[in-house]
Structures are given as structure tokens and as C-alpha cells.
Coordinates of C-alpha atoms in Angstrom, one line a residue:
M1 CA 155.0 159.8 66.0
W2 CA 152.6 162.5 65.2
R3 CA 152.6 163.1 61.4
K4 CA 150.9 166.2 60.4
R5 CA 151.2 169.0 57.8
I6 CA 150.1 172.4 58.9
S7 CA 149.5 175.3 56.4
F8 CA 148.9 178.8 57.5
I9 CA 146.2 181.0 55.8
G10 CA 145.7 184.2 57.8
I11 CA 146.3 184.0 61.5
F12 CA 145.6 180.9 63.5
V13 CA 146.0 180.4 67.3
I14 CA 146.8 176.9 68.2
I15 CA 146.5 175.8 71.9
L16 CA 148.0 172.5 72.7
G17 CA 148.0 172.1 76.4
F18 CA 149.5 168.6 76.5
L19 CA 152.4 169.1 74.0
H20 CA 155.9 170.4 74.8
I21 CA 156.3 173.6 72.8
D22 CA 159.5 175.8 72.4
A23 CA 159.4 179.4 71.2
Q24 CA 160.3 178.3 67.7
F25 CA 158.5 176.8 64.7
V26 CA 158.5 173.0 64.6
R27 CA 158.2 171.5 61.1
A28 CA 156.9 168.0 60.8
D29 CA 158.5 165.7 58.2
S30 CA 157.3 162.2 57.4
K31 CA 160.9 161.1 57.0
K32 CA 162.0 162.1 60.5
E33 CA 162.0 159.2 62.9
G34 CA 163.6 158.1 66.2
N35 CA 163.4 155.4 68.8
I36 CA 164.4 154.8 72.4
T37 CA 166.3 151.5 72.3
L38 CA 167.5 151.0 75.9
V39 CA 166.4 152.2 79.3
T40 CA 168.0 150.9 82.6
D41 CA 168.4 152.5 86.0
E42 CA 171.9 153.6 84.8
K43 CA 171.3 154.9 81.2
I44 CA 168.9 155.8 78.4
E45 CA 170.0 155.2 74.8
G46 CA 168.3 155.8 71.4
W47 CA 168.7 157.1 67.9
A48 CA 167.1 159.4 65.3
T49 CA 167.3 160.0 61.5
S50 CA 166.5 163.3 59.9
P51 CA 166.8 163.7 56.1
G52 CA 167.7 167.1 54.9
E53 CA 165.8 169.8 53.1
G54 CA 168.4 170.3 50.3
N55 CA 170.2 173.2 52.0
G56 CA 173.2 171.2 53.0
K57 CA 172.8 171.3 56.8
G58 CA 169.2 170.5 57.7
N59 CA 169.8 166.8 58.1
T60 CA 172.4 167.3 60.8
I61 CA 171.2 166.6 64.4
S62 CA 173.3 168.4 66.9
H63 CA 171.9 167.2 70.2
F64 CA 169.0 165.5 72.0
V65 CA 167.0 166.6 75.0
V66 CA 165.6 163.8 77.1
R67 CA 162.5 164.8 79.1
I68 CA 161.4 162.7 82.0
N69 CA 158.5 163.0 84.4
V70 CA 156.6 160.7 86.8
K71 CA 153.5 159.1 85.4
G72 CA 150.4 160.5 87.0
Q73 CA 152.2 163.7 88.0
E74 CA 152.2 165.4 84.6
N75 CA 151.7 168.8 86.2
T76 CA 154.9 168.6 88.2
T77 CA 158.3 169.8 86.8
V78 CA 159.7 167.8 83.9
R79 CA 163.4 166.9 84.2
S80 CA 165.3 167.7 81.0
Y81 CA 168.8 166.6 80.1
R82 CA 170.8 167.6 77.1
V83 CA 173.1 165.0 75.5
D84 CA 175.3 165.4 72.4
A85 CA 174.4 163.6 69.2
V86 CA 176.9 161.0 67.9
E87 CA 176.8 160.4 64.1
A88 CA 176.7 156.7 63.2
P89 CA 178.0 155.4 59.9
A90 CA 175.5 155.9 57.1
D91 CA 173.5 152.8 56.0
R92 CA 173.5 151.3 52.5
N93 CA 170.9 153.9 51.4
G94 CA 173.1 156.8 52.6
E95 CA 170.7 157.7 55.4
K96 CA 172.4 159.3 58.4
K97 CA 171.6 158.1 61.9
Y98 CA 172.5 159.9 65.1
T99 CA 172.7 158.2 68.5
F100 CA 172.8 159.2 72.1
S101 CA 173.6 157.7 75.5
L102 CA 172.5 159.5 78.7
D103 CA 174.0 158.6 82.1
M104 CA 171.0 158.4 84.5
I105 CA 172.7 157.6 87.8
G106 CA 171.4 160.1 90.4
K107 CA 169.2 161.9 87.8
W108 CA 165.8 160.2 88.0
P109 CA 163.1 162.5 89.4
A110 CA 162.3 161.7 93.1
A111 CA 159.1 159.9 93.8
Q112 CA 157.4 157.9 96.5
G113 CA 156.6 154.2 96.5
E114 CA 158.4 150.9 96.0
T115 CA 158.1 151.2 92.2
V116 CA 157.8 154.3 90.0
T117 CA 156.7 154.6 86.4
Y118 CA 158.5 157.3 84.4
K119 CA 157.4 158.7 81.1
I120 CA 160.2 159.5 78.7
V121 CA 160.1 161.7 75.5
V122 CA 163.2 162.7 73.4
D123 CA 163.6 165.9 71.3
A124 CA 166.1 165.7 68.4
Y125 CA 167.4 169.2 67.6
R126 CA 168.8 170.0 64.1
E127 CA 171.4 172.6 63.3
N128 CA 168.8 174.9 61.8
G129 CA 167.1 175.2 65.1
E130 CA 164.2 172.9 64.4
Y131 CA 163.4 169.8 66.4
F132 CA 161.1 166.8 66.4
S133 CA 160.0 164.5 69.2
F134 CA 159.8 160.8 69.6
P135 CA 158.3 158.3 70.3
S136 CA 154.7 159.1 69.4
L137 CA 153.5 157.9 72.9
P138 CA 155.9 158.5 75.8
Y139 CA 158.1 155.5 76.6
E140 CA 157.2 154.2 80.0
Y141 CA 159.8 152.7 82.3
V142 CA 159.1 151.1 85.7
K143 CA 161.9 151.6 88.1
R144 CA 162.2 150.0 91.5
N145 CA 163.0 152.6 94.2
S146 CA 166.2 151.8 96.1
Q147 CA 165.7 150.6 99.7
S148 CA 168.9 152.4 100.7
S149 CA 168.7 154.8 103.6
T150 CA 171.5 157.0 104.7
D151 CA 171.6 159.7 107.3
L152 CA 174.1 161.9 109.1
D153 CA 173.8 162.7 112.8
F154 CA 175.7 165.7 114.1
A155 CA 176.4 167.2 117.5
F156 CA 178.1 170.4 118.6
T157 CA 180.0 170.4 121.9
S158 CA 182.3 172.8 123.7
P159 CA 185.0 171.9 126.2
Q160 CA 183.8 174.8 128.3
N161 CA 180.3 176.1 129.3
E162 CA 181.4 179.7 129.5
Y163 CA 184.2 181.8 128.1
A164 CA 185.5 184.9 129.9
K165 CA 186.0 188.0 127.8
P166 CA 189.3 189.8 128.6
P167 CA 189.1 193.5 129.2
N168 CA 190.9 194.5 126.0
G169 CA 190.1 191.7 123.7
D170 CA 187.7 189.1 122.4
A171 CA 186.9 185.8 124.1
Q172 CA 188.4 182.8 122.4
G173 CA 187.0 179.3 122.5
R174 CA 186.6 176.1 120.6
L175 CA 183.5 174.4 119.2
D176 CA 183.7 170.7 118.3
V177 CA 181.5 169.2 115.5
T178 CA 181.0 165.5 115.7
L179 CA 179.5 163.8 112.6
T180 CA 178.2 160.2 112.8
P181 CA 177.2 158.6 109.5
K182 CA 174.6 155.8 109.7
G183 CA 172.2 153.7 107.6
R184 CA 172.7 151.2 104.8
V185 CA 173.2 151.2 101.0
D186 CA 171.8 148.3 99.0
N187 CA 173.0 147.4 95.5
I188 CA 176.1 149.6 95.5
V189 CA 176.7 151.0 92.0
R190 CA 179.6 153.3 91.6
S191 CA 178.5 156.5 89.9
P192 CA 180.6 157.9 87.0
I193 CA 183.6 159.8 88.0
D194 CA 185.9 162.5 86.6
V195 CA 189.6 162.1 87.1
V196 CA 192.3 164.5 85.9
F197 CA 196.0 163.5 86.0
V198 CA 198.1 166.6 86.6
F199 CA 201.7 165.8 85.6
D200 CA 204.7 168.0 86.5
V201 CA 207.3 168.1 83.7
S202 CA 209.4 171.0 85.0
G203 CA 213.1 171.1 84.5
S204 CA 213.9 169.4 87.8
M205 CA 212.3 166.1 86.5
T206 CA 215.4 164.2 85.6
L207 CA 215.3 161.6 82.8
M208 CA 215.1 158.8 85.4
K209 CA 212.4 160.5 87.4
L210 CA 210.4 161.3 84.3
Q211 CA 210.5 157.6 83.2
S212 CA 209.5 156.4 86.7
A213 CA 206.5 158.8 86.6
K214 CA 205.5 157.6 83.2
C215 CA 205.5 154.0 84.3
A216 CA 203.5 154.8 87.4
L217 CA 200.9 156.7 85.4
Q218 CA 200.6 153.7 83.1
S219 CA 199.8 151.5 86.1
A220 CA 197.0 153.9 87.1
V221 CA 195.7 153.8 83.5
D222 CA 195.7 150.0 83.6
Y223 CA 193.8 150.0 86.9
F224 CA 191.1 152.4 85.6
K225 CA 190.8 150.4 82.4
A226 CA 190.0 147.3 84.5
N227 CA 187.7 149.1 86.9
S228 CA 186.0 151.8 84.8
N229 CA 182.4 152.8 84.3
P230 CA 181.6 153.3 80.6
N231 CA 180.6 156.9 81.5
D232 CA 183.8 157.8 83.5
R233 CA 185.8 160.7 82.1
F234 CA 189.6 161.0 82.3
A235 CA 192.0 163.8 81.3
L236 CA 195.7 164.7 81.4
I237 CA 197.2 168.2 82.1
P238 CA 201.0 168.4 81.9
F239 CA 202.6 171.5 83.3
S240 CA 205.8 173.3 84.0
D241 CA 205.9 177.1 84.3
T242 CA 202.5 177.0 82.6
V243 CA 200.2 174.3 81.3
V244 CA 201.7 172.5 78.3
A245 CA 198.7 173.2 76.1
N246 CA 199.6 171.1 73.1
K247 CA 199.9 168.0 75.3
V248 CA 196.6 168.4 77.2
V249 CA 194.2 165.5 76.7
P250 CA 190.6 166.8 77.4
F251 CA 187.7 164.7 78.6
S252 CA 186.2 164.5 75.1
A253 CA 189.2 163.4 73.1
K254 CA 187.9 159.8 72.6
Q255 CA 184.3 158.4 72.9
D256 CA 185.4 155.1 74.4
V257 CA 186.8 155.4 78.0
K258 CA 189.5 152.8 77.4
D259 CA 190.6 154.5 74.2
Q260 CA 190.7 157.8 76.2
L261 CA 193.0 156.1 78.8
D262 CA 195.3 154.7 76.1
L263 CA 195.6 158.2 74.6
I264 CA 196.5 159.6 78.0
A265 CA 199.2 157.0 78.5
S266 CA 200.7 157.5 75.0
T267 CA 200.6 161.3 75.4
A268 CA 202.4 161.1 78.8
N269 CA 205.1 158.9 77.2
S270 CA 205.9 161.7 74.7
L271 CA 206.4 164.4 77.4
N272 CA 209.8 166.1 77.9
A273 CA 211.0 168.1 80.9
G274 CA 211.8 171.8 81.1
G275 CA 210.8 175.0 82.8
G276 CA 209.7 176.1 86.2
T277 CA 206.8 174.8 88.4
N278 CA 203.4 176.6 88.4
Y279 CA 201.0 174.9 90.7
S280 CA 198.3 177.6 90.4
A281 CA 198.0 177.5 86.6
A282 CA 197.8 173.7 86.6
L283 CA 195.2 173.4 89.3
Q284 CA 193.1 176.3 88.0
T285 CA 193.0 174.8 84.5
T286 CA 192.1 171.4 86.0
Q287 CA 189.1 173.0 87.9
S288 CA 187.8 174.4 84.6
F289 CA 187.6 170.9 83.2
F290 CA 185.0 169.8 85.8
N291 CA 181.7 170.9 84.3
D292 CA 179.3 168.3 85.7
P293 CA 178.3 169.0 89.3
S294 CA 176.6 165.6 89.7
R295 CA 179.9 163.7 89.3
K296 CA 182.5 162.9 91.9
K297 CA 185.7 164.7 90.9
Y298 CA 189.3 163.8 91.5
I299 CA 192.8 165.2 90.8
I300 CA 195.8 163.0 90.9
F301 CA 198.6 165.5 91.1
L302 CA 202.3 164.5 90.7
T303 CA 205.1 167.0 91.3
D304 CA 208.8 166.7 92.1
G305 CA 209.3 170.1 93.6
M306 CA 207.7 173.2 95.1
P307 CA 205.9 175.9 93.1
T308 CA 208.4 178.4 91.7
V309 CA 206.2 180.4 89.2
L310 CA 203.1 182.4 89.5
R311 CA 201.2 184.3 86.7
T312 CA 198.6 186.7 87.9
K313 CA 197.1 190.2 87.4
E314 CA 198.2 193.2 89.5
K315 CA 198.2 196.9 89.4
V316 CA 201.7 197.9 88.2
T317 CA 203.4 201.3 87.7
F318 CA 205.4 201.4 84.5
D319 CA 208.3 203.7 83.7
F320 CA 209.3 204.0 80.1
L321 CA 211.5 206.8 78.6
G322 CA 210.6 209.0 81.5
I323 CA 206.8 208.4 81.1
T324 CA 205.1 206.7 84.1
W325 CA 201.6 205.2 84.2
T326 CA 199.7 202.6 86.3
E327 CA 197.5 199.8 84.9
M328 CA 196.3 196.3 85.7
A329 CA 198.9 194.2 84.0
D330 CA 199.9 190.5 83.5
V331 CA 202.6 189.8 86.1
E332 CA 204.9 186.8 86.4
Y333 CA 206.9 185.9 89.5
V334 CA 209.8 183.5 89.2
L335 CA 212.0 182.0 91.9
L336 CA 215.4 181.2 90.4
A337 CA 217.2 177.9 91.1
D338 CA 219.9 179.5 93.2
G339 CA 217.4 179.8 96.1
R340 CA 218.1 183.5 96.6
T341 CA 216.9 185.4 93.5
A342 CA 213.3 186.3 92.6
V343 CA 212.2 188.3 89.6
Q344 CA 208.9 190.1 88.9
T345 CA 208.1 190.7 85.2
A346 CA 205.1 192.9 84.2
Y347 CA 203.6 193.1 80.8
S348 CA 201.9 196.3 79.8
Q349 CA 198.9 196.3 77.4
H350 CA 201.0 198.8 75.4
G351 CA 203.7 196.2 74.7
I352 CA 206.1 197.3 77.3
K353 CA 207.9 194.6 79.4
Q354 CA 209.3 195.6 82.8
S355 CA 211.4 193.3 85.0
R356 CA 212.9 193.9 88.5
Y357 CA 214.4 191.9 91.4
V358 CA 212.1 191.3 94.3
N359 CA 212.4 189.9 97.8
Y360 CA 212.8 186.1 97.6
Q361 CA 211.0 185.1 100.8
D362 CA 208.1 187.5 100.1
T363 CA 207.8 186.1 96.6
E364 CA 207.9 182.5 97.7
E365 CA 205.1 183.2 100.2
K366 CA 203.0 184.9 97.5
I367 CA 203.4 181.9 95.2
R368 CA 202.6 179.4 97.9
T369 CA 199.6 181.4 99.2
D370 CA 198.1 181.6 95.7
A371 CA 198.2 177.8 95.3
I372 CA 196.6 177.4 98.7
N373 CA 193.8 179.7 97.7
V374 CA 193.3 177.6 94.5
A375 CA 193.2 174.4 96.6
R376 CA 190.7 176.0 98.9
N377 CA 188.5 176.7 95.9
L378 CA 188.8 173.1 94.8
G379 CA 187.5 171.9 98.1
M380 CA 184.6 174.3 98.1
N381 CA 183.6 172.8 94.7
N382 CA 183.8 169.2 95.9
I383 CA 187.0 168.4 94.0
V384 CA 189.3 166.0 95.8
L385 CA 193.1 166.5 95.4
Y386 CA 195.5 163.5 95.8
S387 CA 199.1 164.8 95.8
I388 CA 202.3 162.8 95.2
G389 CA 205.6 164.5 96.1
F390 CA 208.1 162.7 94.0
G391 CA 211.4 163.5 95.7
N392 CA 213.3 163.8 99.0
H393 CA 212.6 166.2 101.8
Q394 CA 214.9 168.8 100.4
E395 CA 213.1 168.7 97.0
V396 CA 209.5 168.4 98.2
D397 CA 207.8 170.1 101.2
M398 CA 205.4 167.3 102.1
G399 CA 203.8 169.4 104.8
Y400 CA 202.8 172.0 102.2
L401 CA 201.4 169.3 99.9
E402 CA 199.5 167.7 102.8
K403 CA 197.9 171.2 103.5
L404 CA 196.8 171.6 99.9
S405 CA 195.3 168.1 99.8
A406 CA 193.6 168.3 103.2
M407 CA 191.7 171.4 102.1
T408 CA 189.9 169.2 99.6
G409 CA 189.5 166.1 101.7
G410 CA 192.3 164.4 99.9
Q411 CA 195.7 163.0 100.8
A412 CA 199.4 163.5 100.1
K413 CA 202.1 160.9 100.0
Q414 CA 205.8 161.0 99.3
G415 CA 206.9 159.0 96.3
T416 CA 210.1 157.3 95.4
S417 CA 211.1 155.3 92.4
Q418 CA 210.3 152.2 94.4
N419 CA 206.8 153.1 95.6
L420 CA 205.5 155.5 93.0
T421 CA 203.5 152.9 91.1
E422 CA 201.9 151.6 94.3
I423 CA 200.9 155.2 95.3
F424 CA 199.3 155.8 91.9
Q425 CA 197.3 152.6 92.3
Q426 CA 196.2 153.5 95.8
F427 CA 194.9 156.9 94.8
S428 CA 193.2 155.3 91.7
K429 CA 191.4 152.8 94.0
L430 CA 190.3 155.7 96.3
A431 CA 188.8 157.4 93.3
T432 CA 186.7 154.3 92.4
D433 CA 185.6 153.2 95.8
P434 CA 181.9 154.1 96.6
V435 CA 181.9 156.9 99.2
L436 CA 179.6 159.5 100.7
N437 CA 181.1 163.0 100.7
G438 CA 180.3 166.0 102.8
T439 CA 181.4 169.5 103.8
V440 CA 180.5 171.4 107.0
K441 CA 179.5 175.0 106.1
I442 CA 178.9 177.5 108.9
P443 CA 177.0 180.7 107.8
L444 CA 178.6 183.4 110.0
A445 CA 175.7 185.8 109.4
S446 CA 173.6 183.6 111.7
F447 CA 175.7 184.8 114.7
D448 CA 174.8 188.5 114.0
G449 CA 178.5 189.4 113.9
N450 CA 179.3 188.2 117.4
V451 CA 181.4 185.2 116.3
Q452 CA 184.6 185.2 114.2
I453 CA 186.3 182.0 113.0
V454 CA 190.1 181.8 112.7
E455 CA 191.4 180.1 109.6
T456 CA 193.5 176.9 110.1
D457 CA 194.7 174.1 107.9
Q458 CA 191.3 172.4 108.4
V459 CA 189.0 175.4 108.5
W460 CA 188.8 178.3 106.0
L461 CA 186.6 181.3 105.0
D462 CA 185.2 182.2 101.6
E463 CA 186.4 185.4 99.9
K464 CA 183.7 187.6 101.5
K465 CA 184.2 185.9 104.9
E466 CA 180.5 185.1 105.0
N467 CA 180.9 181.4 105.5
A468 CA 183.3 179.0 107.1
Y469 CA 184.1 175.6 105.8
T470 CA 185.8 172.5 107.1
S471 CA 187.8 170.0 105.1
R472 CA 185.7 167.7 103.0
L473 CA 184.6 164.7 104.9
R474 CA 184.7 161.2 103.3
F475 CA 182.8 158.2 104.5
Q476 CA 183.7 154.8 103.0
I477 CA 180.8 152.5 102.0
R478 CA 181.6 148.9 102.9
S479 CA 179.1 146.1 102.1
S480 CA 175.7 147.4 103.2
T481 CA 176.8 149.5 106.2
I482 CA 178.3 153.0 106.1
R483 CA 181.4 153.4 108.1
S484 CA 183.5 156.5 108.7

């Protein structure tokens, strides 16, 4: 570590071309120290101490920034990764120590050659904005480049060479895209994953159904505990007519992944049923949890019925005491259990609540379409949805659940009390199997407006209709050969 005291008299200009400098004053302190304790292909770990300045907060390290570059290529871009500081128990002298553990799978800077030497420096940031760096000389780690090689061949074919344009319409045709994965993957190491259990606790979940669902979830928890990566993240989102906020288990509830899974199981066991079924709210909340684009992301979605509730924003005209006005308002649509009655309730920002009966079929279509749009957005963000319809054909529309899941490259299965545990375990295994994922994106602007694509269950357009997408494609990795 560089130990130096700098005093300012007048104005000095200091040029340090080789040292990382932020636009803030860095104070050196002989008592600050840190060390990198472990570097592997999968992680970097270390610690730092930082005694205070007597102001009550200066000794608190909030986070670390790990900076990595390829030795001999110092002029190239340095990769920086922020990781939260974890306070360790104080030693016998009362000195505080802060540790970090950074997952490095898929994060090493690309470089050529069989082996690559990386230089690593860590910045420890304190709550008062100051930071210090360690070690004094960059830590050097020699990493062997993987000999894996993967590729994806593709071909476009059409069943016809020409399409005849009718006099009063557009020519319609079909374009087939064939994808062929090839290559090999050596030393398969499963990357960390994010999994969110989305759990329906609406009023239709009878006591027996709810107990079966809890037992099935426990089986999934047990599977993940036996097959987890230390950097995996798991969460639980129970929902009925909205998300049950006080029973949500976020990713960060526990540091240890097995403790996190135990918390999910115990929280699920405390759930009670009641209310309607709001797919959109549950899936939108789930999407907000996924904040690491480098991870594979999965939703295991259990429901025993179709969506009956939607909360959205719409332009509504209110009429109160003969005064009318229009505003963007919070609106709730509810399908009642009689299968005939639908209610729209609008909430004005002025505290006025206005309810009216609306057409049942139109409202059912609105609620279902909104959930489809949410699922489409999941797919465009590489989030896989595995759905379990827990009920008979009168209770669950499996075709609809299959459509939602297919938009994300996932699957839907019908569950019973007898097979529910098995389905949970199957979906859990799919989430942990090493795979290559992909999505076909077609930029429509490249056709100069001469081609339009019709949306189907397998193909959809973004909101601006600028790009078309297929369902996510999944290629299983078996042994050393990629197979589709």
C-alpha cells in the first residue's frame, strides 16, 4: 500500500498518469489496510479495515469496487465491478473488518492466448465518500482460457420462390428460420441463477390445495439446497388480487443461499388464502427483482385459476355532485365469481371513488391481454417462465398458461395433488441445467417498410413495432456436445 501524507500550501497540480483517480479527495491513513484473500475463475474475495476519524461514521466501509485489466494491456478499458461490503465481527481489539465476495463467472475481460494474466486492484469506499486502494502492487492472477467453442448456424428458407400480390391487398407468405447449434463446451460450470417462486394464494386455493402447494414448494427448496451455487439467488412473491407485500422474501433477505431457501419455505408455510387473482401485478413485481443482466433468470409460477383482477392506469371521466372532469386515474377491474359480473372501480386523485358494471367478456379479455403483454416483456428480457396450473380444466385454462410460458421459452404443466411435487422438481432441474439461450430478433426497418409481420403465439412485436421476436430458444448442454 502506498502510505503518504500530503499537505497543501498554495496551489499544487499533481499529475499521476498511472494511478486510478476519482473526482474526489482521497485521504491516506496509515491504519487503513486490505487484502485480496482468494482469486479463482469463479470468484474474488478479500477484506479491508478502516479505523474512523472520530466523527462516528468514517470507519464504515459501504462497498468495494474491484478493477481488473489484462497485464500488458494497461491502456485498454478497465473492467470495474461494485460489490457490497459485509461487516465481519470485530476482533478482540474492537477493530472492524469488512469483507466482499465477487462472482466472476462470465465477467473476466476477454483476451487471446491459452493463458491470460490479469491485474486486480480493489477500492474500499467509506460512507463519507473517501476511498483507499489495495494491494500496493496489483494482484496478478493467471487464468487458463477455456477451450470451449460454440457457434450457431442459421438459414432462412421460404416454401415458395415468389408470392403473388392480389389486386386489392398485400402478398402473404412464410419465412422459416432454421437454427443449428454446434461446438463443444469443456469443464461445464453452471453460472449463478436467479429464481423467483410466484405463489397464488387467492381465495380459490382450498385448504387442501394450499397444503399440497406448500409441500411441493418445499420439495423444490430441498432440490435447490442440494444443487445450489453459493451465488444463486432465490425469492418468493405470494399474490392474490395484489402482491402480498408483507410475505415477500426478496433476494437479499439472507446472505447464505441455504438460509435464504429455508426462509422461503417457512414463509410459504405461513401463507393463508383469500382474494382474487392478479397475474399482471405478480409478474411485473417479479420482473423488477431481476437486476443482474448477466444471470439466467427463472420464474416458477403456481396458480390454481385464471386472472380475475387487473390494476392499471386509464383516462377516466368522473361525475360527482353534478361536476364532471377527466383525469388519468388508478383503475381496478374485477371479475366476480358468478362468471357474469364485472366491475370497474376508478380512484380519482381528489379522493373520489367511482364504480360501475362493465361487460364481462370485454373485461376478461382486457385482463388476459395485459398479462400476455407482461409475459412478452419477460421474454424480451430473457426471463424464463415455468407455469403450473394447479386444477382441473374448468379451473385452469392450460392453453392460456402455455401461451404465457411459450413467450419466454418456458413450459406450462397441469398439476394435481399427486404430481405437483414432481413438476416442481422438474422445473427446478430445468433451471439448474447448463443451457445456451437465444432469441431471434428481426429489425423491421431493414425492409424499408415493405414487410409486415403478423403476431402469433410464437412471434411478437415490440411496442413501437420496430422489431419482431421469436420465442426464446433453449439448447441443452450434454457432456461436451451442444444438442438442441
